[in-house]
mmCIF file with all atom_site columns, C-alpha atoms in Angstrom:
data_model
loop_
_atom_site.group_PDB
_atom_site.id
_atom_site.type_symbol
_atom_site.label_atom_id
_atom_site.label_alt_id
_atom_site.label_comp_id
_atom_site.label_asym_id
_atom_site.label_entity_id
_atom_site.label_seq_id
_atom_site.pdbx_PDB_ins_code
_atom_site.Cartn_x
_atom_site.Cartn_y
_atom_site.Cartn_z
_atom_site.occupancy
_atom_site.B_iso_or_equiv
_atom_site.pdbx_formal_charge
_atom_site.auth_seq_id
_atom_site.auth_comp_id
_atom_site.auth_asym_id
_atom_site.auth_atom_id
_atom_site.pdbx_PDB_model_num
ATOM 1   C CA . UNK A 1 1   ? 50.438 -50.947 0.412  1.00 71.00 ? 455 UNK A CA 1
ATOM 2   C CA . UNK A 1 2   ? 52.114 -53.505 -1.853 1.00 75.00 ? 456 UNK A CA 1
ATOM 3   C CA . UNK A 1 3   ? 50.798 -55.823 -4.484 1.00 82.00 ? 457 UNK A CA 1
ATOM 4   C CA . UNK A 1 4   ? 51.883 -59.317 -3.463 1.00 88.00 ? 458 UNK A CA 1
ATOM 5   C CA . UNK A 1 5   ? 52.053 -62.271 -5.832 1.00 93.00 ? 459 UNK A CA 1
ATOM 6   C CA . UNK A 1 6   ? 54.594 -64.351 -3.909 1.00 95.00 ? 460 UNK A CA 1
ATOM 7   C CA . UNK A 1 7   ? 53.382 -66.303 -0.904 1.00 96.00 ? 461 UNK A CA 1
ATOM 8   C CA . UNK A 1 8   ? 56.555 -65.039 0.789  1.00 97.00 ? 462 UNK A CA 1
ATOM 9   C CA . UNK A 1 9   ? 56.084 -61.253 1.053  1.00 96.00 ? 463 UNK A CA 1
ATOM 10  C CA . UNK A 1 10  ? 59.844 -60.772 1.468  1.00 97.00 ? 464 UNK A CA 1
ATOM 11  C CA . UNK A 1 11  ? 60.308 -62.099 -2.091 1.00 97.00 ? 465 UNK A CA 1
ATOM 12  C CA . UNK A 1 12  ? 58.525 -58.973 -3.353 1.00 95.00 ? 466 UNK A CA 1
ATOM 13  C CA . UNK A 1 13  ? 61.324 -56.472 -4.165 1.00 92.00 ? 467 UNK A CA 1
ATOM 14  C CA . UNK A 1 14  ? 59.282 -53.380 -3.261 1.00 93.00 ? 468 UNK A CA 1
ATOM 15  C CA . UNK A 1 15  ? 58.312 -54.851 0.104  1.00 94.00 ? 469 UNK A CA 1
ATOM 16  C CA . UNK A 1 16  ? 61.822 -56.085 0.901  1.00 95.00 ? 470 UNK A CA 1
ATOM 17  C CA . UNK A 1 17  ? 63.324 -52.705 -0.015 1.00 95.00 ? 471 UNK A CA 1
ATOM 18  C CA . UNK A 1 18  ? 60.752 -50.744 1.992  1.00 95.00 ? 472 UNK A CA 1
ATOM 19  C CA . UNK A 1 19  ? 61.298 -52.999 4.992  1.00 95.00 ? 473 UNK A CA 1
ATOM 20  C CA . UNK A 1 20  ? 65.075 -52.629 4.772  1.00 96.00 ? 474 UNK A CA 1
ATOM 21  C CA . UNK A 1 21  ? 64.698 -48.846 4.494  1.00 97.00 ? 475 UNK A CA 1
ATOM 22  C CA . UNK A 1 22  ? 62.972 -48.722 7.898  1.00 96.00 ? 476 UNK A CA 1
ATOM 23  C CA . UNK A 1 23  ? 66.155 -49.944 9.565  1.00 96.00 ? 477 UNK A CA 1
ATOM 24  C CA . UNK A 1 24  ? 64.098 -52.113 11.874 1.00 96.00 ? 478 UNK A CA 1
ATOM 25  C CA . UNK A 1 25  ? 65.255 -55.658 12.486 1.00 96.00 ? 479 UNK A CA 1
ATOM 26  C CA . UNK A 1 26  ? 62.352 -56.968 14.591 1.00 96.00 ? 480 UNK A CA 1
ATOM 27  C CA . UNK A 1 27  ? 59.158 -57.964 12.766 1.00 96.00 ? 481 UNK A CA 1
ATOM 28  C CA . UNK A 1 28  ? 55.764 -58.950 14.191 1.00 96.00 ? 482 UNK A CA 1
ATOM 29  C CA . UNK A 1 29  ? 53.827 -61.131 11.732 1.00 95.00 ? 483 UNK A CA 1
ATOM 30  C CA . UNK A 1 30  ? 50.136 -61.863 11.486 1.00 92.00 ? 484 UNK A CA 1
ATOM 31  C CA . UNK A 1 31  ? 47.797 -62.934 8.719  1.00 91.00 ? 485 UNK A CA 1
ATOM 32  C CA . UNK A 1 32  ? 45.549 -65.523 7.202  1.00 88.00 ? 486 UNK A CA 1
ATOM 33  C CA . UNK A 1 33  ? 46.865 -68.880 6.078  1.00 91.00 ? 487 UNK A CA 1
ATOM 34  C CA . UNK A 1 34  ? 49.567 -69.257 8.710  1.00 94.00 ? 488 UNK A CA 1
ATOM 35  C CA . UNK A 1 35  ? 50.857 -72.382 6.983  1.00 96.00 ? 489 UNK A CA 1
ATOM 36  C CA . UNK A 1 36  ? 51.400 -70.603 3.657  1.00 96.00 ? 490 UNK A CA 1
ATOM 37  C CA . UNK A 1 37  ? 52.044 -66.853 3.522  1.00 95.00 ? 491 UNK A CA 1
ATOM 38  C CA . UNK A 1 38  ? 52.811 -66.196 7.179  1.00 96.00 ? 492 UNK A CA 1
ATOM 39  C CA . UNK A 1 39  ? 55.117 -69.218 7.389  1.00 97.00 ? 493 UNK A CA 1
ATOM 40  C CA . UNK A 1 40  ? 56.998 -68.543 4.154  1.00 98.00 ? 494 UNK A CA 1
ATOM 41  C CA . UNK A 1 41  ? 57.401 -64.848 4.965  1.00 97.00 ? 495 UNK A CA 1
ATOM 42  C CA . UNK A 1 42  ? 58.567 -65.620 8.491  1.00 98.00 ? 496 UNK A CA 1
ATOM 43  C CA . UNK A 1 43  ? 61.123 -68.184 7.359  1.00 98.00 ? 497 UNK A CA 1
ATOM 44  C CA . UNK A 1 44  ? 62.486 -65.799 4.717  1.00 98.00 ? 498 UNK A CA 1
ATOM 45  C CA . UNK A 1 45  ? 62.755 -62.943 7.211  1.00 98.00 ? 499 UNK A CA 1
ATOM 46  C CA . UNK A 1 46  ? 64.594 -65.171 9.686  1.00 98.00 ? 500 UNK A CA 1
ATOM 47  C CA . UNK A 1 47  ? 66.988 -66.232 6.936  1.00 98.00 ? 501 UNK A CA 1
ATOM 48  C CA . UNK A 1 48  ? 67.545 -62.555 6.075  1.00 97.00 ? 502 UNK A CA 1
ATOM 49  C CA . UNK A 1 49  ? 68.578 -61.866 9.667  1.00 98.00 ? 503 UNK A CA 1
ATOM 50  C CA . UNK A 1 50  ? 65.383 -60.362 11.060 1.00 98.00 ? 504 UNK A CA 1
ATOM 51  C CA . UNK A 1 51  ? 64.043 -61.222 14.513 1.00 98.00 ? 505 UNK A CA 1
ATOM 52  C CA . UNK A 1 52  ? 60.549 -62.568 13.897 1.00 98.00 ? 506 UNK A CA 1
ATOM 53  C CA . UNK A 1 53  ? 57.596 -62.857 16.242 1.00 96.00 ? 507 UNK A CA 1
ATOM 54  C CA . UNK A 1 54  ? 54.214 -64.197 15.153 1.00 93.00 ? 508 UNK A CA 1
ATOM 55  C CA . UNK A 1 55  ? 51.086 -62.831 16.754 1.00 93.00 ? 509 UNK A CA 1
ATOM 56  C CA . UNK A 1 56  ? 49.370 -66.016 17.905 1.00 87.00 ? 510 UNK A CA 1
ATOM 57  C CA . UNK A 1 57  ? 45.817 -64.710 17.990 1.00 87.00 ? 511 UNK A CA 1
ATOM 58  C CA . UNK A 1 58  ? 46.141 -63.090 14.563 1.00 89.00 ? 512 UNK A CA 1
ATOM 59  C CA . UNK A 1 59  ? 47.607 -65.885 12.434 1.00 89.00 ? 513 UNK A CA 1
ATOM 60  C CA . UNK A 1 60  ? 45.280 -68.666 11.398 1.00 89.00 ? 514 UNK A CA 1
ATOM 61  C CA . UNK A 1 61  ? 44.592 -71.353 8.833  1.00 92.00 ? 515 UNK A CA 1
ATOM 62  C CA . UNK A 1 62  ? 41.374 -72.960 7.672  1.00 92.00 ? 516 UNK A CA 1
ATOM 63  C CA . UNK A 1 63  ? 42.511 -76.197 9.282  1.00 93.00 ? 517 UNK A CA 1
ATOM 64  C CA . UNK A 1 64  ? 43.831 -75.835 12.854 1.00 91.00 ? 518 UNK A CA 1
ATOM 65  C CA . UNK A 1 65  ? 46.334 -78.686 12.361 1.00 94.00 ? 519 UNK A CA 1
ATOM 66  C CA . UNK A 1 66  ? 48.056 -76.725 9.583  1.00 95.00 ? 520 UNK A CA 1
ATOM 67  C CA . UNK A 1 67  ? 48.265 -73.597 11.725 1.00 92.00 ? 521 UNK A CA 1
ATOM 68  C CA . UNK A 1 68  ? 49.768 -75.680 14.517 1.00 93.00 ? 522 UNK A CA 1
ATOM 69  C CA . UNK A 1 69  ? 52.379 -77.189 12.199 1.00 95.00 ? 523 UNK A CA 1
ATOM 70  C CA . UNK A 1 70  ? 53.267 -73.750 10.857 1.00 95.00 ? 524 UNK A CA 1
ATOM 71  C CA . UNK A 1 71  ? 53.731 -72.399 14.370 1.00 93.00 ? 525 UNK A CA 1
ATOM 72  C CA . UNK A 1 72  ? 55.923 -75.351 15.333 1.00 95.00 ? 526 UNK A CA 1
ATOM 73  C CA . UNK A 1 73  ? 58.043 -74.893 12.237 1.00 97.00 ? 527 UNK A CA 1
ATOM 74  C CA . UNK A 1 74  ? 58.406 -71.148 12.774 1.00 96.00 ? 528 UNK A CA 1
ATOM 75  C CA . UNK A 1 75  ? 59.413 -71.638 16.402 1.00 96.00 ? 529 UNK A CA 1
ATOM 76  C CA . UNK A 1 76  ? 61.933 -74.309 15.460 1.00 98.00 ? 530 UNK A CA 1
ATOM 77  C CA . UNK A 1 77  ? 63.425 -71.890 12.909 1.00 98.00 ? 531 UNK A CA 1
ATOM 78  C CA . UNK A 1 78  ? 63.773 -69.203 15.587 1.00 98.00 ? 532 UNK A CA 1
ATOM 79  C CA . UNK A 1 79  ? 60.553 -67.177 15.555 1.00 98.00 ? 533 UNK A CA 1
ATOM 80  C CA . UNK A 1 80  ? 58.878 -66.331 18.840 1.00 97.00 ? 534 UNK A CA 1
ATOM 81  C CA . UNK A 1 81  ? 55.180 -66.719 19.604 1.00 95.00 ? 535 UNK A CA 1
ATOM 82  C CA . UNK A 1 82  ? 53.705 -63.553 21.121 1.00 95.00 ? 536 UNK A CA 1
ATOM 83  C CA . UNK A 1 83  ? 50.287 -62.217 22.093 1.00 91.00 ? 537 UNK A CA 1
ATOM 84  C CA . UNK A 1 84  ? 48.887 -58.785 21.300 1.00 87.00 ? 538 UNK A CA 1
ATOM 85  C CA . UNK A 1 85  ? 49.154 -57.877 24.981 1.00 86.00 ? 539 UNK A CA 1
ATOM 86  C CA . UNK A 1 86  ? 52.823 -58.851 25.058 1.00 90.00 ? 540 UNK A CA 1
ATOM 87  C CA . UNK A 1 87  ? 53.615 -56.730 22.008 1.00 91.00 ? 541 UNK A CA 1
ATOM 88  C CA . UNK A 1 88  ? 51.592 -53.719 23.168 1.00 87.00 ? 542 UNK A CA 1
ATOM 89  C CA . UNK A 1 89  ? 53.108 -53.596 26.636 1.00 86.00 ? 543 UNK A CA 1
ATOM 90  C CA . UNK A 1 90  ? 56.643 -54.159 25.337 1.00 90.00 ? 544 UNK A CA 1
ATOM 91  C CA . UNK A 1 91  ? 56.231 -51.296 22.867 1.00 88.00 ? 545 UNK A CA 1
ATOM 92  C CA . UNK A 1 92  ? 54.648 -48.986 25.465 1.00 86.00 ? 546 UNK A CA 1
ATOM 93  C CA . UNK A 1 93  ? 57.228 -49.894 28.144 1.00 89.00 ? 547 UNK A CA 1
ATOM 94  C CA . UNK A 1 94  ? 55.594 -47.680 30.813 1.00 87.00 ? 548 UNK A CA 1
ATOM 95  C CA . UNK A 1 95  ? 52.135 -47.102 32.252 1.00 85.00 ? 549 UNK A CA 1
ATOM 96  C CA . UNK A 1 96  ? 52.764 -43.338 32.298 1.00 88.00 ? 550 UNK A CA 1
ATOM 97  C CA . UNK A 1 97  ? 53.184 -43.286 28.512 1.00 84.00 ? 551 UNK A CA 1
ATOM 98  C CA . UNK A 1 98  ? 50.590 -40.860 27.126 1.00 85.00 ? 552 UNK A CA 1
ATOM 99  C CA . UNK A 1 99  ? 49.259 -43.585 24.811 1.00 86.00 ? 553 UNK A CA 1
ATOM 100 C CA . UNK A 1 100 ? 48.786 -46.211 27.527 1.00 85.00 ? 554 UNK A CA 1
ATOM 101 C CA . UNK A 1 101 ? 45.255 -45.443 28.719 1.00 83.00 ? 555 UNK A CA 1
ATOM 102 C CA . UNK A 1 102 ? 43.867 -45.090 25.210 1.00 84.00 ? 556 UNK A CA 1
ATOM 103 C CA . UNK A 1 103 ? 45.496 -48.270 23.910 1.00 82.00 ? 557 UNK A CA 1
ATOM 104 C CA . UNK A 1 104 ? 44.531 -50.215 27.021 1.00 80.00 ? 558 UNK A CA 1
ATOM 105 C CA . UNK A 1 105 ? 40.902 -49.057 26.816 1.00 80.00 ? 559 UNK A CA 1
ATOM 106 C CA . UNK A 1 106 ? 40.479 -49.465 23.056 1.00 76.00 ? 560 UNK A CA 1
ATOM 107 C CA . UNK A 1 107 ? 42.383 -52.672 22.390 1.00 72.00 ? 561 UNK A CA 1
ATOM 108 C CA . UNK A 1 108 ? 43.562 -54.579 25.427 1.00 69.00 ? 562 UNK A CA 1
ATOM 109 C CA . UNK A 1 109 ? 40.823 -54.260 28.048 1.00 66.00 ? 563 UNK A CA 1
ATOM 110 C CA . UNK A 1 110 ? 38.040 -54.852 25.503 1.00 58.00 ? 564 UNK A CA 1
ATOM 111 C CA . UNK A 1 111 ? 39.661 -58.056 24.219 1.00 57.00 ? 565 UNK A CA 1
ATOM 112 C CA . UNK A 1 112 ? 39.725 -59.660 27.654 1.00 53.00 ? 566 UNK A CA 1
ATOM 113 C CA . UNK A 1 113 ? 35.987 -60.326 27.588 1.00 54.00 ? 567 UNK A CA 1
ATOM 114 C CA . UNK A 1 114 ? 36.110 -61.995 24.172 1.00 53.00 ? 568 UNK A CA 1
ATOM 115 C CA . UNK A 1 115 ? 39.527 -63.495 23.487 1.00 53.00 ? 569 UNK A CA 1
ATOM 116 C CA . UNK A 1 116 ? 40.389 -64.560 19.951 1.00 49.00 ? 570 UNK A CA 1
ATOM 117 C CA . UNK A 1 117 ? 41.627 -68.098 19.427 1.00 52.00 ? 571 UNK A CA 1
ATOM 118 C CA . UNK A 1 118 ? 42.595 -69.873 16.250 1.00 46.00 ? 572 UNK A CA 1
ATOM 119 C CA . UNK A 1 119 ? 44.030 -73.123 17.578 1.00 48.00 ? 573 UNK A CA 1
#
């Protein structure tokens, strides 16, 4: 957990250092105020050489037009729009993964009856 005062989380030294220490280069972003914090963090991560994906159903703004503009700008800068299903199945890779049934039951199957939308 980090204290964040910058809109761009990557501008926080503790966060940037902890992220670099993971060795991971692919980041999945989500959050409130897509046009402020999510956008600025995503653009900074792209500039720093990370591959950025934004979780479409988990990044919103109070005004849908601002969320839409943020998404357009992020995509133009090189970020990819992804859904929770896309991320989960890419990370699992196989249906015989021991975690598959539990994740599918708890998160993916349940969401199908009440999809989240912020646009």
